[in-house]
Amino acid sequence: MTHAATSSTPIPFGPRLPYDARMRLRSDIFVSALVRRVFSSGGFAAVARKGAEEAGAIYVRQRFRDGLETLYGPVPQSLMAEEGRDDRGFEVRLTRVEAGEVDALLAREGRFDPDYWVVELETDDLDGVLPIAGGEG
């Protein structure tokens, strides 16, 4: 005997949803799209560290020709909600510093959350490539 999967309780749609139906893009898909955007804009990108595929935090190292780096990290989701956004956002964590400073900050992050991603970019302009909180990118 087979049983049909039916329910007498209708599924709520629209503004009556009992949960937040917005979904965030998986980390692996976001990273893949980021790498493609950088390459299509003429820059270089590489995944330096793979994290959790579904929800790993993503850090972006922007390398400059003078050897300095800027590190971008994830914006807390509460701040993204304040901006009315449900996607991923980034904020500057370190600006134009030596690579060792970036390595040290990422090592501290690894002790707190070992499932993070690191994407290295060699491009001067992140406009339209990386969503930076506060309106840039």
PDB file of C-alpha atoms in Angstrom:
ATOM      1  CA  MET A   1       0.000   0.000   0.000  1.00  0.00           C
ATOM      2  CA  THR A   2       1.342   3.452  -0.871  1.00  0.00           C
ATOM      3  CA  HIS A   3       0.561   6.624   0.948  1.00  0.00           C
ATOM      4  CA  ALA A   4       0.371   9.921  -0.845  1.00  0.00           C
ATOM      5  CA  ALA A   5       2.297  12.747   0.737  1.00  0.00           C
ATOM      6  CA  THR A   6      -0.572  15.098   1.320  1.00  0.00           C
ATOM      7  CA  SER A   7      -1.348  17.539   4.041  1.00  0.00           C
ATOM      8  CA  SER A   8      -4.555  19.219   5.009  1.00  0.00           C
ATOM      9  CA  THR A   9      -2.607  22.228   6.283  1.00  0.00           C
ATOM     10  CA  PRO A  10      -1.841  24.679   3.484  1.00  0.00           C
ATOM     11  CA  ILE A  11       1.723  25.886   3.132  1.00  0.00           C
ATOM     12  CA  PRO A  12       1.849  29.631   3.794  1.00  0.00           C
ATOM     13  CA  PHE A  13       3.165  31.861   1.019  1.00  0.00           C
ATOM     14  CA  GLY A  14       3.891  35.539   0.799  1.00  0.00           C
ATOM     15  CA  PRO A  15       4.188  37.757   3.866  1.00  0.00           C
ATOM     16  CA  ARG A  16       2.763  35.050   6.155  1.00  0.00           C
ATOM     17  CA  LEU A  17       5.890  32.877   6.033  1.00  0.00           C
ATOM     18  CA  PRO A  18       6.886  31.770   9.541  1.00  0.00           C
ATOM     19  CA  TYR A  19      10.585  32.002   8.661  1.00  0.00           C
ATOM     20  CA  ASP A  20      12.956  34.132   6.622  1.00  0.00           C
ATOM     21  CA  ALA A  21      12.813  32.556   3.163  1.00  0.00           C
ATOM     22  CA  ARG A  22      15.818  34.441   1.807  1.00  0.00           C
ATOM     23  CA  MET A  23      18.765  32.161   1.204  1.00  0.00           C
ATOM     24  CA  ARG A  24      22.423  33.056   1.106  1.00  0.00           C
ATOM     25  CA  LEU A  25      24.595  31.725  -1.687  1.00  0.00           C
ATOM     26  CA  ARG A  26      26.826  28.812  -0.663  1.00  0.00           C
ATOM     27  CA  SER A  27      30.447  29.768  -0.017  1.00  0.00           C
ATOM     28  CA  ASP A  28      31.865  27.547  -2.759  1.00  0.00           C
ATOM     29  CA  ILE A  29      29.526  29.024  -5.366  1.00  0.00           C
ATOM     30  CA  PHE A  30      30.243  32.590  -4.213  1.00  0.00           C
ATOM     31  CA  VAL A  31      34.014  31.975  -4.406  1.00  0.00           C
ATOM     32  CA  SER A  32      33.723  30.430  -7.865  1.00  0.00           C
ATOM     33  CA  ALA A  33      31.732  33.420  -9.113  1.00  0.00           C
ATOM     34  CA  LEU A  34      34.208  35.851  -7.513  1.00  0.00           C
ATOM     35  CA  VAL A  35      37.155  34.183  -9.251  1.00  0.00           C
ATOM     36  CA  ARG A  36      35.343  34.317 -12.605  1.00  0.00           C
ATOM     37  CA  ARG A  37      34.438  38.008 -12.146  1.00  0.00           C
ATOM     38  CA  VAL A  38      38.058  38.893 -11.411  1.00  0.00           C
ATOM     39  CA  PHE A  39      39.349  36.967 -14.432  1.00  0.00           C
ATOM     40  CA  SER A  40      36.708  38.529 -16.695  1.00  0.00           C
ATOM     41  CA  SER A  41      37.787  42.004 -15.554  1.00  0.00           C
ATOM     42  CA  GLY A  42      41.416  41.260 -16.474  1.00  0.00           C
ATOM     43  CA  GLY A  43      42.738  40.466 -12.995  1.00  0.00           C
ATOM     44  CA  PHE A  44      44.069  37.299 -11.396  1.00  0.00           C
ATOM     45  CA  ALA A  45      42.413  35.273  -8.643  1.00  0.00           C
ATOM     46  CA  ALA A  46      43.233  32.049  -6.831  1.00  0.00           C
ATOM     47  CA  VAL A  47      41.727  30.084  -3.977  1.00  0.00           C
ATOM     48  CA  ALA A  48      44.498  29.933  -1.370  1.00  0.00           C
ATOM     49  CA  ARG A  49      42.439  28.059   1.222  1.00  0.00           C
ATOM     50  CA  LYS A  50      39.251  26.064   0.829  1.00  0.00           C
ATOM     51  CA  GLY A  51      36.808  26.223   3.687  1.00  0.00           C
ATOM     52  CA  ALA A  52      33.389  24.783   4.389  1.00  0.00           C
ATOM     53  CA  GLU A  53      31.501  24.533   1.107  1.00  0.00           C
ATOM     54  CA  GLU A  54      28.141  25.640   2.411  1.00  0.00           C
ATOM     55  CA  ALA A  55      28.789  28.368   4.946  1.00  0.00           C
ATOM     56  CA  GLY A  56      32.502  28.971   5.446  1.00  0.00           C
ATOM     57  CA  ALA A  57      33.556  32.562   6.104  1.00  0.00           C
ATOM     58  CA  ILE A  58      35.356  34.114   3.127  1.00  0.00           C
ATOM     59  CA  TYR A  59      38.426  36.350   3.387  1.00  0.00           C
ATOM     60  CA  VAL A  60      39.823  38.168   0.376  1.00  0.00           C
ATOM     61  CA  ARG A  61      43.481  39.198   0.080  1.00  0.00           C
ATOM     62  CA  GLN A  62      43.973  41.960  -2.464  1.00  0.00           C
ATOM     63  CA  ARG A  63      47.626  42.052  -3.500  1.00  0.00           C
ATOM     64  CA  PHE A  64      49.124  45.196  -4.973  1.00  0.00           C
ATOM     65  CA  ARG A  65      52.117  45.622  -7.274  1.00  0.00           C
ATOM     66  CA  ASP A  66      54.155  47.212  -4.472  1.00  0.00           C
ATOM     67  CA  GLY A  67      53.881  44.003  -2.402  1.00  0.00           C
ATOM     68  CA  LEU A  68      51.364  45.349   0.109  1.00  0.00           C
ATOM     69  CA  GLU A  69      47.976  43.768   0.727  1.00  0.00           C
ATOM     70  CA  THR A  70      44.487  44.724   1.839  1.00  0.00           C
ATOM     71  CA  LEU A  71      42.403  42.109   3.636  1.00  0.00           C
ATOM     72  CA  TYR A  72      38.617  42.012   3.394  1.00  0.00           C
ATOM     73  CA  GLY A  73      36.558  39.910   5.777  1.00  0.00           C
ATOM     74  CA  PRO A  74      32.890  39.087   6.129  1.00  0.00           C
ATOM     75  CA  VAL A  75      30.547  41.730   7.460  1.00  0.00           C
ATOM     76  CA  PRO A  76      28.412  40.451  10.355  1.00  0.00           C
ATOM     77  CA  GLN A  77      25.011  39.376   9.047  1.00  0.00           C
ATOM     78  CA  SER A  78      23.307  41.748  11.485  1.00  0.00           C
ATOM     79  CA  LEU A  79      24.940  44.710   9.722  1.00  0.00           C
ATOM     80  CA  MET A  80      23.898  43.379   6.326  1.00  0.00           C
ATOM     81  CA  ALA A  81      20.319  43.152   7.593  1.00  0.00           C
ATOM     82  CA  GLU A  82      20.514  46.800   8.721  1.00  0.00           C
ATOM     83  CA  GLU A  83      21.475  47.737   5.149  1.00  0.00           C
ATOM     84  CA  GLY A  84      18.489  45.732   3.897  1.00  0.00           C
ATOM     85  CA  ARG A  85      20.691  43.151   2.163  1.00  0.00           C
ATOM     86  CA  ASP A  86      20.657  39.387   2.515  1.00  0.00           C
ATOM     87  CA  ASP A  87      23.725  38.584   0.436  1.00  0.00           C
ATOM     88  CA  ARG A  88      27.364  38.430   1.464  1.00  0.00           C
ATOM     89  CA  GLY A  89      29.158  41.630   2.276  1.00  0.00           C
ATOM     90  CA  PHE A  90      32.766  42.435   3.071  1.00  0.00           C
ATOM     91  CA  GLU A  91      34.568  45.030   5.132  1.00  0.00           C
ATOM     92  CA  VAL A  92      38.189  46.122   5.210  1.00  0.00           C
ATOM     93  CA  ARG A  93      40.099  44.381   8.002  1.00  0.00           C
ATOM     94  CA  LEU A  94      43.634  45.532   7.105  1.00  0.00           C
ATOM     95  CA  THR A  95      44.660  48.206   4.605  1.00  0.00           C
ATOM     96  CA  ARG A  96      47.866  48.113   2.538  1.00  0.00           C
ATOM     97  CA  VAL A  97      49.982  46.160   5.022  1.00  0.00           C
ATOM     98  CA  GLU A  98      52.817  43.651   4.703  1.00  0.00           C
ATOM     99  CA  ALA A  99      51.823  40.051   3.923  1.00  0.00           C
ATOM    100  CA  GLY A 100      52.971  38.914   7.384  1.00  0.00           C
ATOM    101  CA  GLU A 101      50.298  41.027   9.068  1.00  0.00           C
ATOM    102  CA  VAL A 102      47.618  39.431   6.908  1.00  0.00           C
ATOM    103  CA  ASP A 103      49.019  35.964   7.655  1.00  0.00           C
ATOM    104  CA  ALA A 104      48.922  36.690  11.401  1.00  0.00           C
ATOM    105  CA  LEU A 105      45.306  37.861  11.338  1.00  0.00           C
ATOM    106  CA  LEU A 106      44.256  34.817   9.303  1.00  0.00           C
ATOM    107  CA  ALA A 107      46.105  32.512  11.721  1.00  0.00           C
ATOM    108  CA  ARG A 108      44.125  34.033  14.616  1.00  0.00           C
ATOM    109  CA  GLU A 109      40.925  33.542  12.632  1.00  0.00           C
ATOM    110  CA  GLY A 110      41.872  29.902  12.041  1.00  0.00           C
ATOM    111  CA  ARG A 111      42.049  29.270  15.772  1.00  0.00           C
ATOM    112  CA  PHE A 112      38.522  30.655  16.131  1.00  0.00           C
ATOM    113  CA  ASP A 113      36.946  29.182  12.971  1.00  0.00           C
ATOM    114  CA  PRO A 114      38.992  26.676  10.935  1.00  0.00           C
ATOM    115  CA  ASP A 115      36.412  26.423   8.117  1.00  0.00           C
ATOM    116  CA  TYR A 116      37.210  29.723   6.406  1.00  0.00           C
ATOM    117  CA  TRP A 117      38.154  30.439   2.788  1.00  0.00           C
ATOM    118  CA  VAL A 118      40.949  32.684   1.517  1.00  0.00           C
ATOM    119  CA  VAL A 119      40.806  34.071  -2.007  1.00  0.00           C
ATOM    120  CA  GLU A 120      43.812  35.985  -3.331  1.00  0.00           C
ATOM    121  CA  LEU A 121      43.183  38.698  -5.899  1.00  0.00           C
ATOM    122  CA  GLU A 122      45.616  40.651  -8.021  1.00  0.00           C
ATOM    123  CA  THR A 123      43.525  43.506  -9.324  1.00  0.00           C
ATOM    124  CA  ASP A 124      43.645  47.210  -8.590  1.00  0.00           C
ATOM    125  CA  ASP A 125      39.908  47.815  -8.785  1.00  0.00           C
ATOM    126  CA  LEU A 126      37.323  45.818  -6.841  1.00  0.00           C
ATOM    127  CA  ASP A 127      34.404  47.929  -8.052  1.00  0.00           C
ATOM    128  CA  GLY A 128      31.675  45.559  -9.213  1.00  0.00           C
ATOM    129  CA  VAL A 129      33.716  42.530  -8.147  1.00  0.00           C
ATOM    130  CA  LEU A 130      33.353  42.390  -4.364  1.00  0.00           C
ATOM    131  CA  PRO A 131      30.352  43.703  -2.377  1.00  0.00           C
ATOM    132  CA  ILE A 132      31.964  45.995   0.186  1.00  0.00           C
ATOM    133  CA  ALA A 133      29.789  47.332   3.013  1.00  0.00           C
ATOM    134  CA  GLY A 134      29.197  51.035   2.892  1.00  0.00           C
ATOM    135  CA  GLY A 135      28.575  51.242  -0.834  1.00  0.00           C
ATOM    136  CA  GLU A 136      31.907  50.325  -2.440  1.00  0.00           C
ATOM    137  CA  GLY A 137      32.261  47.286  -4.660  1.00  0.00           C
TER     138      GLY A 137
END
